CSV table of C-alpha atoms in Angstrom, one decimal:
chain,number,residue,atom,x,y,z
T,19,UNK,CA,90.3,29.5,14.7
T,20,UNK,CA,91.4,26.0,13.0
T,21,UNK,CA,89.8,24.4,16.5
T,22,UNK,CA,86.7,26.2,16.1
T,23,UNK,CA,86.1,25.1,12.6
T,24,UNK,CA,86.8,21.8,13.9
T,25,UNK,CA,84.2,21.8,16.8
T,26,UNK,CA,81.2,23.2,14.2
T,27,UNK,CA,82.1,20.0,11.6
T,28,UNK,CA,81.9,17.5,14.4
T,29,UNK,CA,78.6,19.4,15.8
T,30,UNK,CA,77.4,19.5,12.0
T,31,UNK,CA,78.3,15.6,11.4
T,32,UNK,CA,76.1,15.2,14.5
T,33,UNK,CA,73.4,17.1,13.5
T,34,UNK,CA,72.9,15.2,9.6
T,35,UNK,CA,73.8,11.8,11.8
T,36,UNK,CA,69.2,11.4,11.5
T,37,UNK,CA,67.5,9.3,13.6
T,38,UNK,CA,68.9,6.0,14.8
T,39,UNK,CA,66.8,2.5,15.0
T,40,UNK,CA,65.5,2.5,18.0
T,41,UNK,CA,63.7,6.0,17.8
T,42,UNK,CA,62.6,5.0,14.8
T,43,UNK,CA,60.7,1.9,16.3
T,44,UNK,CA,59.3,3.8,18.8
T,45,UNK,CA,57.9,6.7,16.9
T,46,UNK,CA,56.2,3.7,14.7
T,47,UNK,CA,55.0,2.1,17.6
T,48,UNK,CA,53.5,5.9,18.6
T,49,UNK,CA,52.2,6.6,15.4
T,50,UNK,CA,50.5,3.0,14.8
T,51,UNK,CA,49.2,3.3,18.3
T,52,UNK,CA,47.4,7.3,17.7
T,53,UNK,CA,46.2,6.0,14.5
T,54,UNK,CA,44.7,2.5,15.9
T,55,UNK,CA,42.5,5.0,18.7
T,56,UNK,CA,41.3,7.0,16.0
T,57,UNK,CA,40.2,4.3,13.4
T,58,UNK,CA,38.8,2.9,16.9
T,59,UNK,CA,36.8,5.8,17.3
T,60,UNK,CA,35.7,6.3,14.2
T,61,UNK,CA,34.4,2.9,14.4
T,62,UNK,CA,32.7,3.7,17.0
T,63,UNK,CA,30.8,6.5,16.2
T,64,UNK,CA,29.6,5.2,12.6
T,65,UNK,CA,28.3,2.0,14.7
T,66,UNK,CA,26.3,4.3,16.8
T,67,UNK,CA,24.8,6.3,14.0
T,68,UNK,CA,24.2,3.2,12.0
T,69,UNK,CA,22.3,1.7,14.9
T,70,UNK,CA,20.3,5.3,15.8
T,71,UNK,CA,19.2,5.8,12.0
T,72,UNK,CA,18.0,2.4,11.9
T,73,UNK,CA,16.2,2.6,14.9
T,74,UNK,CA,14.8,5.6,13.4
T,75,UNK,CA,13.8,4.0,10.7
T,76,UNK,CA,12.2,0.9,12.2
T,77,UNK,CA,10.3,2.8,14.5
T,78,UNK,CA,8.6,4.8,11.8
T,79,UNK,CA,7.8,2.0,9.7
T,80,UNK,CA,6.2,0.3,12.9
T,81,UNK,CA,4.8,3.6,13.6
T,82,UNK,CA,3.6,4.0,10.1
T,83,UNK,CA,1.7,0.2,10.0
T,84,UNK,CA,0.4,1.3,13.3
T,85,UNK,CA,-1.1,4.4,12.0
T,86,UNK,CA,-2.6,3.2,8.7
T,87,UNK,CA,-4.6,-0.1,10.9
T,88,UNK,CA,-6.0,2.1,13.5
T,89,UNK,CA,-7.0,4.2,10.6
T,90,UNK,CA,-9.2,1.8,8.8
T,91,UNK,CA,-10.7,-0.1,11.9
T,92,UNK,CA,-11.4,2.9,14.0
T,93,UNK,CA,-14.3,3.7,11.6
T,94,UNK,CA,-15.4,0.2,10.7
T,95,UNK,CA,-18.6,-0.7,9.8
T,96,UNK,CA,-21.7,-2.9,9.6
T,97,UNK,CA,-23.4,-3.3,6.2
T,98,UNK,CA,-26.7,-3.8,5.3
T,99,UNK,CA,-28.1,-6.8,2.8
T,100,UNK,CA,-30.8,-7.4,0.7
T,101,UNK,CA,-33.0,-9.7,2.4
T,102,UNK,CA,-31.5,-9.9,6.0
T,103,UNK,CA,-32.8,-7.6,8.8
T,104,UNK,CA,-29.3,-8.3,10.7
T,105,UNK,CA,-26.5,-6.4,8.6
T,106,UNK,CA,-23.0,-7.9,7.9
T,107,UNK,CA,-20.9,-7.8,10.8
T,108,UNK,CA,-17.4,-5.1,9.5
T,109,UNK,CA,-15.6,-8.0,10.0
T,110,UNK,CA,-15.9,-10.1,6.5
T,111,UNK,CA,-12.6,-12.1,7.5
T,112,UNK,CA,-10.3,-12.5,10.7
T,113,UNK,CA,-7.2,-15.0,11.8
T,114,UNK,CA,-4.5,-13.9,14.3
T,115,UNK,CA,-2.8,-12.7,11.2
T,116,UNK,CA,-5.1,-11.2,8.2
T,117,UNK,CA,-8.5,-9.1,8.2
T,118,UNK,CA,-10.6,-8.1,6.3
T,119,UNK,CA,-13.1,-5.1,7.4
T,120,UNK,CA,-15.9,-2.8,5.9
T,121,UNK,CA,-14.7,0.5,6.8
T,122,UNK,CA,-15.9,4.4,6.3
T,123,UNK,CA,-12.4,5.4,5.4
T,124,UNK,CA,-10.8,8.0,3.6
T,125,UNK,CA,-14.1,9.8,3.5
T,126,UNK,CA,-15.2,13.5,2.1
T,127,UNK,CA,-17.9,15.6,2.7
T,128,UNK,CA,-19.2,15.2,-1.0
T,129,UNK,CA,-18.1,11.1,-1.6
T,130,UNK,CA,-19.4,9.5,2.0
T,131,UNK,CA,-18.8,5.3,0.9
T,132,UNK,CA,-17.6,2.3,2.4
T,133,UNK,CA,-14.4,0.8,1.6
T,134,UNK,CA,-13.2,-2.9,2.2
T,135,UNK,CA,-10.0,-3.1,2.8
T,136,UNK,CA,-7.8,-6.3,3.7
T,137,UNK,CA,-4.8,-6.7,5.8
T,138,UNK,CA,-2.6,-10.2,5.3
T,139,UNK,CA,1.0,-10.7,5.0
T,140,UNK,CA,2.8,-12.1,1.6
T,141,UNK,CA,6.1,-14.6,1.7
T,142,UNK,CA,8.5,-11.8,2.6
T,143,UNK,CA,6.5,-11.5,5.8
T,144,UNK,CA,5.9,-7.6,4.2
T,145,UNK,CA,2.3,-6.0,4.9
T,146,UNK,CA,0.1,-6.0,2.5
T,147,UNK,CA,-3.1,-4.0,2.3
T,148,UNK,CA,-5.8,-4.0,-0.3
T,149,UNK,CA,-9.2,-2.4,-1.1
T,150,UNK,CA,-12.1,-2.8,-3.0
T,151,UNK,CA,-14.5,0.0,-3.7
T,152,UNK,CA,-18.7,-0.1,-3.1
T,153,UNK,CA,-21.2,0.3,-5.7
T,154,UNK,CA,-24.4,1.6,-5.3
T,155,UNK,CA,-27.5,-1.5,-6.3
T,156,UNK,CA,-29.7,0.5,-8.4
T,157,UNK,CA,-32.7,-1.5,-7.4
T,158,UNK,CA,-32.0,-1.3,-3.3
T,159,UNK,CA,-30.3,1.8,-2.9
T,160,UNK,CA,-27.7,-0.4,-0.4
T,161,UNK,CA,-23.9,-0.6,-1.2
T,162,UNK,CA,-22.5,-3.6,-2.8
T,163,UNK,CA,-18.5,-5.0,-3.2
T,164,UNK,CA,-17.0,-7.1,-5.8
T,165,UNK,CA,-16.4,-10.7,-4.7
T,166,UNK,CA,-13.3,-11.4,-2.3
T,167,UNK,CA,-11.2,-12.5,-5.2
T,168,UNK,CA,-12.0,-9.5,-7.3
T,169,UNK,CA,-9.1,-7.4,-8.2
T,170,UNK,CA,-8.6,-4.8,-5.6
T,171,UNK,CA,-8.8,-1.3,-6.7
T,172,UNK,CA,-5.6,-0.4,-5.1
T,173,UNK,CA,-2.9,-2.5,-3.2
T,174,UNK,CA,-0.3,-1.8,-1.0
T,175,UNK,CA,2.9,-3.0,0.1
T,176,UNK,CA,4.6,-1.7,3.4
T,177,UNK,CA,8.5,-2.2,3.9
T,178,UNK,CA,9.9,-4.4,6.3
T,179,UNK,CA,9.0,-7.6,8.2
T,180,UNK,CA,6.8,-8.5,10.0
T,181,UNK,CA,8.4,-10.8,12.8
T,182,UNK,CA,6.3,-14.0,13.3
T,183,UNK,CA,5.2,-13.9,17.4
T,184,UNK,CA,7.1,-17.1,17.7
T,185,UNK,CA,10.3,-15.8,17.6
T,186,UNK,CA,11.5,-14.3,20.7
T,187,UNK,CA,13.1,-10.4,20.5
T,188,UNK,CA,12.6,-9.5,24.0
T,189,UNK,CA,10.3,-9.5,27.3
T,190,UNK,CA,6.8,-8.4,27.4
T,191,UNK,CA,3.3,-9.6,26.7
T,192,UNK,CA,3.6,-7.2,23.2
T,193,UNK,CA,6.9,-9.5,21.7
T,194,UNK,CA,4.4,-12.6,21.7
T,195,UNK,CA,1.2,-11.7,21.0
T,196,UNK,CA,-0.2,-12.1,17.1
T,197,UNK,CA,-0.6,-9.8,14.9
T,198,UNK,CA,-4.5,-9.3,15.8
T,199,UNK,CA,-6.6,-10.3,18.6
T,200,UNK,CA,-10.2,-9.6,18.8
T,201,UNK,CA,-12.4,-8.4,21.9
T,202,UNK,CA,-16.1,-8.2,22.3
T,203,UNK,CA,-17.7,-5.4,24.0
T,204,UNK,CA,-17.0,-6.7,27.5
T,205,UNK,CA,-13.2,-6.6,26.5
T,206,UNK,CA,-13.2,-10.4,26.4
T,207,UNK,CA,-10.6,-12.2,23.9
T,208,UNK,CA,-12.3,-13.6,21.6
T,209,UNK,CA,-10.4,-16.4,19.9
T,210,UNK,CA,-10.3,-17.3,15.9
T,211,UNK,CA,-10.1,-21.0,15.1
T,212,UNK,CA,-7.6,-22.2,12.5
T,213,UNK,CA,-10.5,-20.9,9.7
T,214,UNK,CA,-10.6,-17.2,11.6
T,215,UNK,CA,-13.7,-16.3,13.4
T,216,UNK,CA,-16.6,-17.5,13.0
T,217,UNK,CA,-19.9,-15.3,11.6
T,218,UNK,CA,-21.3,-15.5,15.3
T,219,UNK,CA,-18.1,-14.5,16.8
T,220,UNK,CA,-17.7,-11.5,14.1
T,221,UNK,CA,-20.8,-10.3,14.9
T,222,UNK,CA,-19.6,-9.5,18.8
T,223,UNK,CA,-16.3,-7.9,18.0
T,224,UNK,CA,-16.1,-3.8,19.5
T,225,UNK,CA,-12.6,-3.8,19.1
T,226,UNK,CA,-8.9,-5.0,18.0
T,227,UNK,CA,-5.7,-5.1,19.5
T,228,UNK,CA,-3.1,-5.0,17.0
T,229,UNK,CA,0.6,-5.4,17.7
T,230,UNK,CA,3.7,-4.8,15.2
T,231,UNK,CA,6.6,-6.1,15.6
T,232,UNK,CA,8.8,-4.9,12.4
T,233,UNK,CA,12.1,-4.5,11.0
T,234,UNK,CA,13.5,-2.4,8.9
T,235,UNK,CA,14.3,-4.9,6.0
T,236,UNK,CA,13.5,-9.1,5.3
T,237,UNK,CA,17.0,-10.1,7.1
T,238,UNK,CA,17.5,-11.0,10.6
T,239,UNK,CA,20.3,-8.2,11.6
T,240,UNK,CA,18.2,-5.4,11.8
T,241,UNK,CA,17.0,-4.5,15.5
T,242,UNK,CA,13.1,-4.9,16.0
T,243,UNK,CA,10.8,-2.8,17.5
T,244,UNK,CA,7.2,-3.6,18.8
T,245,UNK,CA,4.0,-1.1,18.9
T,246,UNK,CA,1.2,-2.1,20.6
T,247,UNK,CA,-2.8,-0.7,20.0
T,248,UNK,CA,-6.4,-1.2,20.9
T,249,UNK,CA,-9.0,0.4,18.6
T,250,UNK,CA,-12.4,0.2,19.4
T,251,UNK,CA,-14.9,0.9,16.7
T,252,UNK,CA,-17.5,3.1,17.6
T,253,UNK,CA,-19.4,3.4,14.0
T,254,UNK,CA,-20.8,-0.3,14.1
T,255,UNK,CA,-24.0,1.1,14.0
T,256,UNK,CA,-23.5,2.7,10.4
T,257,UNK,CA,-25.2,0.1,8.2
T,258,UNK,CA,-25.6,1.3,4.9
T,259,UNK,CA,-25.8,4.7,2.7
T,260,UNK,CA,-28.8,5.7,3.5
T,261,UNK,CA,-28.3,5.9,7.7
T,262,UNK,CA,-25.5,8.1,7.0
């Protein structure tokens, strides 16, 4: 009895004894190594889903500069002036990286009225578009605008950049190409001097290849994307209020 009480002590002493040093290392070195695969991991997957929403996001803002420029020049327009039997060309102003266009935009059945709206970029390489409303001459019946510097009756700012064709973020003829480039009705290039084109050259343009290349915000880190478009403008031939 006295040497089974015995054996259940000792068994008992051996049981409290706890761990000793070297399983203690090891289950560190186990636990430090579990936890470094899931911070890994974790890691990973917010990298990802950083990088997809921002993709995302950069796309639509391309997508969204895209849509409002193939908007206004799709129904450009000519516009007739007192005195002239040749109408204004739609293109008032055009470089490889602003324009300004007479266009039939944002139209209703009850308010049918040119718009001229301009397209340039400001110091943060950000979009900016801005349009002046027509006015009707009361003597010649034709529509009028306010002079170039006039304040615009509205102005708008997209987000992002605007990456400058020199800077190289991939392969393709769409990562170099400017902002605009201008074809006559043959599909011919026709190039702007350093003052944009000329009032001869305006006057043969049918269509414009546009190409974005944006990021999501002003800084270098974010990943660019580039859309590419041709819109050709098939309402040249609406010169004025009264041939609508």
């Amino acid at each position: 009895m006295i040497a089974a009480l015995r054996r259940r002590l000792r068994t008992s002493d051996r049981s409290d004894s706890g761990l000793s040093l070297m399983e203690l290392i090891v289950s560190m070195a186990l636990t430090t190594l579990v936890l470094s695969m899931v911070v890994g991991f974790f890691v990973q997957i917010t990298s990802a889903t950083i990088k997809a929403n921002e993709s995302r996001s950069t796309t639509a803002l391309g997508s969204n500069i895209a849509n409002e420029l193939a908007d206004v020049i799709r129904p450009a327009t000519t516009l007739r002036v007192v005195g002239s039997t040749a109408p204004d060309p739609a293109l008032v102003a055009a470089t490889n990286t602003s324009l300004t266009i007479y266009a039939f935009a944002d139209n209703t059945s009850s308010n049918v009225r040119p718009i001229r709206v301009s397209f340039s970029q400001d110091a943060k390489k950000q979009l900016v578009e801005k349009r002046w409303n027509a006015t009707t001459n009361a003597t010649t019946g034709l529509w009028e605008f306010p002079a170039l510097g006039a304040t615009p009756a509205s102005t708008r700012v997209f987000p992002g950049a605007l990456i400058d064709p020199s800077v190289a973020v991939g392969a393709g003829a769409s990562e170099t190409a400017p902002l605009f480039v201008y074809l006559d009705s043959a599909s011919q290039v026709v190039v702007p001097s350093g003052t944009g084109l000329t009032l001869a050259q305006r006057s043969t343009i049918a269509a414009i290849r546009f190409t974005v290349r944006t990021r999501t915000d002003t800084s270098a880190t974010a990943q660019p994307v580039a859309i590419q478009n041709t819109v050709g403008m098939p309402n040249l031939g609406l010169q004025s209020k009264d041939d609508s």
